[in-house]
């Protein structure tokens, strides 16, 4: 998404970029039997809505979806249509990228990736599939061409 954002910025096209991980980066203690609120979903609704109210008509959403239900939750939070791109990335590439950033968060991300692969998660209905081990600039160019967004004035 960062590469796509740079592309649209160079074109002078208004856009909003949203990283789902950042919107869901929090911790709350559970209180009794009260389930935690889905703050990531609430935050996505709020941020996307604020962009939309400000006139942004192109939203770039970065994140991973376990399944079609997760995609539907994202879609429900947005004020605009959602098109889904899947990057098919071999686990070895994911491991190489995540271990290059030696933080405890990346170690956790790798454990989640391995768990998803072992349980067959991360597969959902998509609009476009690209190899996730391609150079980022190349993938961003392919997505931009496929989206064929035009400037909204």
PDB file of N, CA, C and O in Angstrom, residues 1-2 20 23 29 34 46 63 94-95 151:
ATOM      1  N   UNK A   1       0.821  -1.193   0.000  1.00  0.00           N
ATOM      2  CA  UNK A   1       0.000   0.000   0.000  1.00  0.00           C
ATOM      3  C   UNK A   1       0.867   1.258   0.000  1.00  0.00           C
ATOM      4  O   UNK A   1       0.519   2.249  -0.624  1.00  0.00           O
ATOM      5  N   UNK A   2       2.003   1.191   0.666  1.00  0.00           N
ATOM      6  CA  UNK A   2       2.883   2.360   0.699  1.00  0.00           C
ATOM      7  C   UNK A   2       3.348   2.730  -0.711  1.00  0.00           C
ATOM      8  O   UNK A   2       3.379   3.903  -1.075  1.00  0.00           O
ATOM      9  N   UNK A  20      -4.580  -1.704   8.589  1.00  0.00           N
ATOM     10  CA  UNK A  20      -5.447  -2.361   9.559  1.00  0.00           C
ATOM     11  C   UNK A  20      -4.705  -2.784  10.827  1.00  0.00           C
ATOM     12  O   UNK A  20      -5.285  -2.764  11.913  1.00  0.00           O
ATOM     13  N   UNK A  23      -4.707   0.075  13.202  1.00  0.00           N
ATOM     14  CA  UNK A  23      -6.027   0.346  13.772  1.00  0.00           C
ATOM     15  C   UNK A  23      -6.409  -0.656  14.850  1.00  0.00           C
ATOM     16  O   UNK A  23      -7.306  -0.399  15.647  1.00  0.00           O
ATOM     17  N   UNK A  29      -7.762  -5.050  29.123  1.00  0.00           N
ATOM     18  CA  UNK A  29      -8.008  -6.179  30.009  1.00  0.00           C
ATOM     19  C   UNK A  29      -9.469  -6.581  29.896  1.00  0.00           C
ATOM     20  O   UNK A  29     -10.358  -5.727  29.822  1.00  0.00           O
ATOM     21  N   UNK A  34     -17.585  -9.709  29.923  1.00  0.00           N
ATOM     22  CA  UNK A  34     -17.793  -8.725  28.860  1.00  0.00           C
ATOM     23  C   UNK A  34     -16.735  -8.921  27.773  1.00  0.00           C
ATOM     24  O   UNK A  34     -15.539  -8.796  28.048  1.00  0.00           O
ATOM     25  N   UNK A  46     -14.460   4.686  11.553  1.00  0.00           N
ATOM     26  CA  UNK A  46     -14.229   6.101  11.858  1.00  0.00           C
ATOM     27  C   UNK A  46     -13.239   6.746  10.883  1.00  0.00           C
ATOM     28  O   UNK A  46     -13.500   7.822  10.340  1.00  0.00           O
ATOM     29  N   UNK A  63      -3.824  -4.909   4.844  1.00  0.00           N
ATOM     30  CA  UNK A  63      -4.122  -5.859   5.905  1.00  0.00           C
ATOM     31  C   UNK A  63      -4.261  -7.257   5.376  1.00  0.00           C
ATOM     32  O   UNK A  63      -4.257  -7.483   4.162  1.00  0.00           O
ATOM     33  N   UNK A  94       8.081 -14.853   3.433  1.00  0.00           N
ATOM     34  CA  UNK A  94       7.514 -14.175   4.603  1.00  0.00           C
ATOM     35  C   UNK A  94       8.499 -14.270   5.767  1.00  0.00           C
ATOM     36  O   UNK A  94       8.782 -13.271   6.437  1.00  0.00           O
ATOM     37  N   UNK A  95       9.049 -15.455   5.973  1.00  0.00           N
ATOM     38  CA  UNK A  95      10.001 -15.651   7.071  1.00  0.00           C
ATOM     39  C   UNK A  95      11.251 -14.791   6.878  1.00  0.00           C
ATOM     40  O   UNK A  95      11.721 -14.139   7.822  1.00  0.00           O
ATOM     41  N   UNK A 151      -8.748  10.578 -11.558  1.00  0.00           N
ATOM     42  CA  UNK A 151      -8.833  11.680 -10.595  1.00  0.00           C
ATOM     43  C   UNK A 151     -10.290  12.113 -10.442  1.00  0.00           C
ATOM     44  O   UNK A 151     -10.995  12.321 -11.398  1.00  0.00           O
TER      45      UNK A 151
END
